[in-house]
Amino acid sequence: MNADPHIITTPPKLMRAIRKAMAGTESVQERLDDFVAAIRSSMQVEVASIYLLRQGSGVGADLELSATQGLKRSAVHKTRMKPGEGLVGHVALTARPLNLADAPSHPLFSYRPETGEDPFSSFLGVPILRGGRTLGVLVVQSKTSRSFLEEEVEDLLTVAMVLAEIIVDDERVGGKKAALKGIALSPTKPETVQGRAFAPGLARGIAVLHRPPVAPANLLAENIALEEVRLETAISELRKNVDAMVSGEVAGITRASREIFDAYRTFAYDRKWVGRLREAVTSGLTAEAAVERVRNEHRARLMKVRDPYLRARLHDLEDLANRMLRLLAGEGIERDVPEDAVLFARELGPAELLDYDREKLAAVVLEEGTPSSHTSIIARALGLPLVGRAQGVLDRIEMGDSVLVDAEEGAVHLRPLETQVAGFQLRLNIRGEMTRAYDQLRFRRAVTQDGKDVDLMLNAGLLVDLPQLDQAGADGIGLFRTEFQFMVSDFMPRLAQQTELYRKAIEAAGDRPVTFRTLDLGGDKILPYMDPIPEENPAIGWRAIRIGLDRPGLMRYQLRALVAAGAGRHLRIMFPMVTVVDEFIEAKALFAREIARASKLGQELPAKVEVGVMLETPSLAWQVDAVCDHADFVSVGANDLLQFFFASDRDNARVSDRYDPLSPAAMSIMSFIADRCRMNGTPVSVCGEIAGRPLEAMALVALGYRSLSMPVTGIGPVKSAVMALNAEALRDVIVPNLRVTTRLRSLRGLIAEFCAEHGIPV
Ligand code: PEP
Ligand code: MG
């Protein structure tokens, strides 16, 4: 590379030609025409053409010949093909360049007589990408049979990127008068995209794309050497920044989960990635454009990867590109966003979310994501509405669009009409009032009208959750999901790190109990540092206690950390996914060994220990008496219990809401468990999501549950409902309908009616 920025190196010939073509022309069509003319002459080919995707993007959209030099001009805006059809369609579909010396012999070649393309032998097509979206295809063809050089492919990719910006920019400025009307570019209509609510709430705000596109003004390098220096400086700053994150020098919340950033460091030093960036700058792009180009290629590839683990890794690499862009723009790493920003991203890591100023974020919308992802968990902990799996939303949104996020229904309204806004605002106001009302209840206990005292506990797992204990006025942590710490790390948390987290949780709770659930790993909860073992049915595969008992090393290590964290305190632990009583007995024995070991080493022991069992397999419900002989308490993991009860995958959007937890069948198993535990004198609680929904929570209280553990957002609504409830009266409504002879499909209607009659706020 050129080290001295003062020596002006000229961008390649093609780039100069493009620059010239871009100056002084008016309409987009003219620009496209000039563009293809410049490409044709400087690359010395017979044909240069632009194909653009028409509106109705995605499946079914057509690629339309939009400008050409060398094919018949009469075919412009007439010749069309589907993505996947012919060579051009193939480039659009794969989002990769296609370089052929003998195009007609390619199996996908499709002959279009109206274009007069018979005599052309070589073909080079590159995708026109923007923000991971394919806008079209740029093609050059020549009569002589030759394979295009790698530099030529690079150059054409660069040109394609410049082209994408021009097209989008013109459309934005030109509005209705845009020459490319009908081409699928930036959207303007109101639209609703349906996704799933992963963190509840409502929000109204302004769209901010997690990856804003590069300003078109800076695409072409004036001085390549200068750009090379800028790029190198940014790379070294990026490395410094990532190193600092790994060593924990970055302030605030990120320190708690700095292991996340180790993966980033690997990429920041990745030679291939850096090599691609350098190549792109040498081909005539500015440093920003180089980053953008390498990322676009990367993203197009990413969209085709199915394996979630690999996607997550590739995603880290994408995030680095954004950090680079911000460094090049002279911005800090903290992301500055306007007030009430609704953040849109394909996928977002927890660290990335935490880079934003929480005060300014109104909501998050993701094309992907899962309810159990760390980002969803953190969003819930921060009280930030999050809609995930909003498929295609990034193709429909532009920076600055107004947005309504309905994370109750899982819907995202883009560019809403006034009437939609008015209705939504009403709901927002009601919600705001309710939040204030829940705040008032913070210091009151959840006691029903007929005097039943109910503990309302928090489900937690990370440091970020702990402040919620006081903010929500929870009675303790009913479920501490210890695997979260393992999942957000790229390396196995050491004993000291585990101990520290558990100790902090116990300290944050003060006199209130904290129940640690031992690692619930496996299935789809794969750790970056664990070799994934492919399984047909991970949810019913080798997971949780099954791994813990087969490979006791990891579980003993964790139990050791728990014993150390509980020194002098009250320690409560429970084991997940127990299916037969013997598993629980074996797990307890492992725990006893750790207590004995600590005692032998003269360590301070917990002042009080309770070992409980999670009841989350139907099989264990049928052994509840037997397990009560050994367990200090039972916690019903209703998420899993009901997924196995209904044989309905809790993470599969198609079926997860299909069966009603308030059906007589589900309620009778919950009632059975509560009754048996009471008869055995064993305390019982419920810690699945249903515990945080007012109707379900009231039904559980009516059935005899006196402890419910839930996401933070459930505590206010459940408390206000429980305080207005007469539990015995509701029991009289529910119990007669639990008989196996009942024909009732759900108790939901009856309970809702009961609430209406008794003025219970739900
Ligand atoms: C459950 O299964 O209900 C539960 C609380 O555990 P998790 O959601 O972590 O599987
Ligand atoms: Mg579970």
PDB file of N, CA and C in Angstrom, residues 462-504:
ATOM      1  N   LEU A 462     -29.078 -12.310  34.785  1.00  0.00           N
ATOM      2  CA  LEU A 462     -27.862 -11.525  34.523  1.00  0.00           C
ATOM      3  C   LEU A 462     -27.799 -10.360  35.505  1.00  0.00           C
ATOM      4  N   LEU A 463     -26.652  -9.728  35.555  1.00  0.00           N
ATOM      5  CA  LEU A 463     -26.528  -8.570  36.451  1.00  0.00           C
ATOM      6  C   LEU A 463     -27.540  -7.485  36.120  1.00  0.00           C
ATOM      7  N   VAL A 464     -27.801  -7.306  34.827  1.00  0.00           N
ATOM      8  CA  VAL A 464     -28.736  -6.235  34.443  1.00  0.00           C
ATOM      9  C   VAL A 464     -30.124  -6.430  35.029  1.00  0.00           C
ATOM     10  N   ASP A 465     -30.448  -7.653  35.408  1.00  0.00           N
ATOM     11  CA  ASP A 465     -31.791  -7.903  35.954  1.00  0.00           C
ATOM     12  C   ASP A 465     -31.923  -7.445  37.410  1.00  0.00           C
ATOM     13  N   LEU A 466     -30.807  -7.384  38.103  1.00  0.00           N
ATOM     14  CA  LEU A 466     -30.891  -7.235  39.559  1.00  0.00           C
ATOM     15  C   LEU A 466     -31.572  -5.942  40.039  1.00  0.00           C
ATOM     16  N   PRO A 467     -31.300  -4.799  39.400  1.00  0.00           N
ATOM     17  CA  PRO A 467     -31.979  -3.587  39.873  1.00  0.00           C
ATOM     18  C   PRO A 467     -33.508  -3.686  39.798  1.00  0.00           C
ATOM     19  N   GLN A 468     -34.001  -4.591  38.956  1.00  0.00           N
ATOM     20  CA  GLN A 468     -35.443  -4.735  38.791  1.00  0.00           C
ATOM     21  C   GLN A 468     -36.124  -5.217  40.074  1.00  0.00           C
ATOM     22  N   LEU A 469     -35.366  -5.905  40.888  1.00  0.00           N
ATOM     23  CA  LEU A 469     -35.932  -6.425  42.131  1.00  0.00           C
ATOM     24  C   LEU A 469     -36.606  -5.305  42.919  1.00  0.00           C
ATOM     25  N   ASP A 470     -35.867  -4.204  43.084  1.00  0.00           N
ATOM     26  CA  ASP A 470     -36.425  -3.091  43.847  1.00  0.00           C
ATOM     27  C   ASP A 470     -37.374  -2.261  43.007  1.00  0.00           C
ATOM     28  N   GLN A 471     -36.989  -2.066  41.730  1.00  0.00           N
ATOM     29  CA  GLN A 471     -37.854  -1.235  40.885  1.00  0.00           C
ATOM     30  C   GLN A 471     -39.265  -1.802  40.796  1.00  0.00           C
ATOM     31  N   ALA A 472     -39.375  -3.123  40.718  1.00  0.00           N
ATOM     32  CA  ALA A 472     -40.707  -3.712  40.585  1.00  0.00           C
ATOM     33  C   ALA A 472     -41.319  -4.045  41.934  1.00  0.00           C
ATOM     34  N   GLY A 473     -40.519  -4.014  42.983  1.00  0.00           N
ATOM     35  CA  GLY A 473     -41.026  -4.403  44.295  1.00  0.00           C
ATOM     36  C   GLY A 473     -41.294  -5.897  44.346  1.00  0.00           C
ATOM     37  N   ALA A 474     -40.327  -6.705  43.863  1.00  0.00           N
ATOM     38  CA  ALA A 474     -40.515  -8.161  43.859  1.00  0.00           C
ATOM     39  C   ALA A 474     -40.151  -8.724  45.230  1.00  0.00           C
ATOM     40  N   ASP A 475     -40.699  -9.923  45.522  1.00  0.00           N
ATOM     41  CA  ASP A 475     -40.464 -10.531  46.832  1.00  0.00           C
ATOM     42  C   ASP A 475     -39.229 -11.417  46.852  1.00  0.00           C
ATOM     43  N   GLY A 476     -38.480 -11.424  45.770  1.00  0.00           N
ATOM     44  CA  GLY A 476     -37.276 -12.252  45.692  1.00  0.00           C
ATOM     45  C   GLY A 476     -37.078 -12.697  44.264  1.00  0.00           C
ATOM     46  N   ILE A 477     -36.092 -13.574  44.056  1.00  0.00           N
ATOM     47  CA  ILE A 477     -35.887 -14.136  42.713  1.00  0.00           C
ATOM     48  C   ILE A 477     -36.328 -15.589  42.777  1.00  0.00           C
ATOM     49  N   GLY A 478     -37.385 -15.898  42.066  1.00  0.00           N
ATOM     50  CA  GLY A 478     -37.944 -17.252  42.116  1.00  0.00           C
ATOM     51  C   GLY A 478     -37.253 -18.174  41.143  1.00  0.00           C
ATOM     52  N   LEU A 479     -36.594 -17.585  40.145  1.00  0.00           N
ATOM     53  CA  LEU A 479     -35.865 -18.388  39.157  1.00  0.00           C
ATOM     54  C   LEU A 479     -34.682 -17.572  38.679  1.00  0.00           C
ATOM     55  N   PHE A 480     -33.491 -18.024  39.033  1.00  0.00           N
ATOM     56  CA  PHE A 480     -32.294 -17.385  38.502  1.00  0.00           C
ATOM     57  C   PHE A 480     -31.733 -18.347  37.469  1.00  0.00           C
ATOM     58  N   ARG A 481     -31.799 -17.933  36.192  1.00  0.00           N
ATOM     59  CA  ARG A 481     -31.384 -18.842  35.107  1.00  0.00           C
ATOM     60  C   ARG A 481     -29.868 -18.742  34.943  1.00  0.00           C
ATOM     61  N   THR A 482     -29.161 -19.645  35.587  1.00  0.00           N
ATOM     62  CA  THR A 482     -27.693 -19.508  35.619  1.00  0.00           C
ATOM     63  C   THR A 482     -27.050 -19.700  34.254  1.00  0.00           C
ATOM     64  N   GLU A 483     -27.732 -20.341  33.333  1.00  0.00           N
ATOM     65  CA  GLU A 483     -27.079 -20.582  32.037  1.00  0.00           C
ATOM     66  C   GLU A 483     -26.882 -19.299  31.239  1.00  0.00           C
ATOM     67  N   PHE A 484     -27.613 -18.238  31.584  1.00  0.00           N
ATOM     68  CA  PHE A 484     -27.452 -17.005  30.814  1.00  0.00           C
ATOM     69  C   PHE A 484     -26.017 -16.499  30.852  1.00  0.00           C
ATOM     70  N   GLN A 485     -25.417 -16.564  32.016  1.00  0.00           N
ATOM     71  CA  GLN A 485     -24.029 -16.112  32.116  1.00  0.00           C
ATOM     72  C   GLN A 485     -23.135 -16.919  31.166  1.00  0.00           C
ATOM     73  N   PHE A 486     -23.433 -18.189  31.053  1.00  0.00           N
ATOM     74  CA  PHE A 486     -22.640 -19.046  30.170  1.00  0.00           C
ATOM     75  C   PHE A 486     -22.916 -18.713  28.710  1.00  0.00           C
ATOM     76  N   MET A 487     -24.145 -18.340  28.433  1.00  0.00           N
ATOM     77  CA  MET A 487     -24.513 -18.096  27.035  1.00  0.00           C
ATOM     78  C   MET A 487     -23.977 -16.770  26.502  1.00  0.00           C
ATOM     79  N   VAL A 488     -23.839 -15.786  27.359  1.00  0.00           N
ATOM     80  CA  VAL A 488     -23.339 -14.507  26.868  1.00  0.00           C
ATOM     81  C   VAL A 488     -21.806 -14.452  26.886  1.00  0.00           C
ATOM     82  N   SER A 489     -21.169 -15.528  27.293  1.00  0.00           N
ATOM     83  CA  SER A 489     -19.708 -15.542  27.310  1.00  0.00           C
ATOM     84  C   SER A 489     -19.194 -16.335  26.118  1.00  0.00           C
ATOM     85  N   ASP A 490     -17.994 -15.987  25.685  1.00  0.00           N
ATOM     86  CA  ASP A 490     -17.399 -16.790  24.638  1.00  0.00           C
ATOM     87  C   ASP A 490     -16.453 -17.830  25.206  1.00  0.00           C
ATOM     88  N   PHE A 491     -16.209 -17.709  26.494  1.00  0.00           N
ATOM     89  CA  PHE A 491     -15.409 -18.718  27.168  1.00  0.00           C
ATOM     90  C   PHE A 491     -16.193 -19.159  28.393  1.00  0.00           C
ATOM     91  N   MET A 492     -15.906 -20.350  28.832  1.00  0.00           N
ATOM     92  CA  MET A 492     -16.584 -20.852  30.011  1.00  0.00           C
ATOM     93  C   MET A 492     -16.306 -19.946  31.220  1.00  0.00           C
ATOM     94  N   PRO A 493     -17.356 -19.425  31.875  1.00  0.00           N
ATOM     95  CA  PRO A 493     -17.095 -18.589  33.051  1.00  0.00           C
ATOM     96  C   PRO A 493     -16.338 -19.382  34.118  1.00  0.00           C
ATOM     97  N   ARG A 494     -15.319 -18.749  34.666  1.00  0.00           N
ATOM     98  CA  ARG A 494     -14.508 -19.450  35.668  1.00  0.00           C
ATOM     99  C   ARG A 494     -15.262 -19.502  36.993  1.00  0.00           C
ATOM    100  N   LEU A 495     -14.733 -20.326  37.869  1.00  0.00           N
ATOM    101  CA  LEU A 495     -15.366 -20.506  39.177  1.00  0.00           C
ATOM    102  C   LEU A 495     -15.577 -19.151  39.861  1.00  0.00           C
ATOM    103  N   ALA A 496     -14.538 -18.326  39.816  1.00  0.00           N
ATOM    104  CA  ALA A 496     -14.624 -17.039  40.509  1.00  0.00           C
ATOM    105  C   ALA A 496     -15.702 -16.150  39.879  1.00  0.00           C
ATOM    106  N   GLN A 497     -15.816 -16.214  38.566  1.00  0.00           N
ATOM    107  CA  GLN A 497     -16.836 -15.382  37.901  1.00  0.00           C
ATOM    108  C   GLN A 497     -18.239 -15.868  38.245  1.00  0.00           C
ATOM    109  N   GLN A 498     -18.396 -17.186  38.262  1.00  0.00           N
ATOM    110  CA  GLN A 498     -19.710 -17.724  38.629  1.00  0.00           C
ATOM    111  C   GLN A 498     -20.051 -17.316  40.065  1.00  0.00           C
ATOM    112  N   THR A 499     -19.085 -17.514  40.933  1.00  0.00           N
ATOM    113  CA  THR A 499     -19.325 -17.195  42.346  1.00  0.00           C
ATOM    114  C   THR A 499     -19.704 -15.721  42.499  1.00  0.00           C
ATOM    115  N   GLU A 500     -18.992 -14.869  41.779  1.00  0.00           N
ATOM    116  CA  GLU A 500     -19.233 -13.434  41.911  1.00  0.00           C
ATOM    117  C   GLU A 500     -20.663 -13.074  41.501  1.00  0.00           C
ATOM    118  N   LEU A 501     -21.102 -13.660  40.380  1.00  0.00           N
ATOM    119  CA  LEU A 501     -22.461 -13.347  39.930  1.00  0.00           C
ATOM    120  C   LEU A 501     -23.498 -13.815  40.953  1.00  0.00           C
ATOM    121  N   TYR A 502     -23.334 -15.042  41.436  1.00  0.00           N
ATOM    122  CA  TYR A 502     -24.315 -15.578  42.380  1.00  0.00           C
ATOM    123  C   TYR A 502     -24.321 -14.746  43.674  1.00  0.00           C
ATOM    124  N   ARG A 503     -23.127 -14.339  44.072  1.00  0.00           N
ATOM    125  CA  ARG A 503     -23.044 -13.561  45.311  1.00  0.00           C
ATOM    126  C   ARG A 503     -23.745 -12.207  45.123  1.00  0.00           C
ATOM    127  N   LYS A 504     -23.524 -11.623  43.970  1.00  0.00           N
ATOM    128  CA  LYS A 504     -24.160 -10.323  43.713  1.00  0.00           C
ATOM    129  C   LYS A 504     -25.677 -10.450  43.733  1.00  0.00           C
TER     130      LYS A 504
END
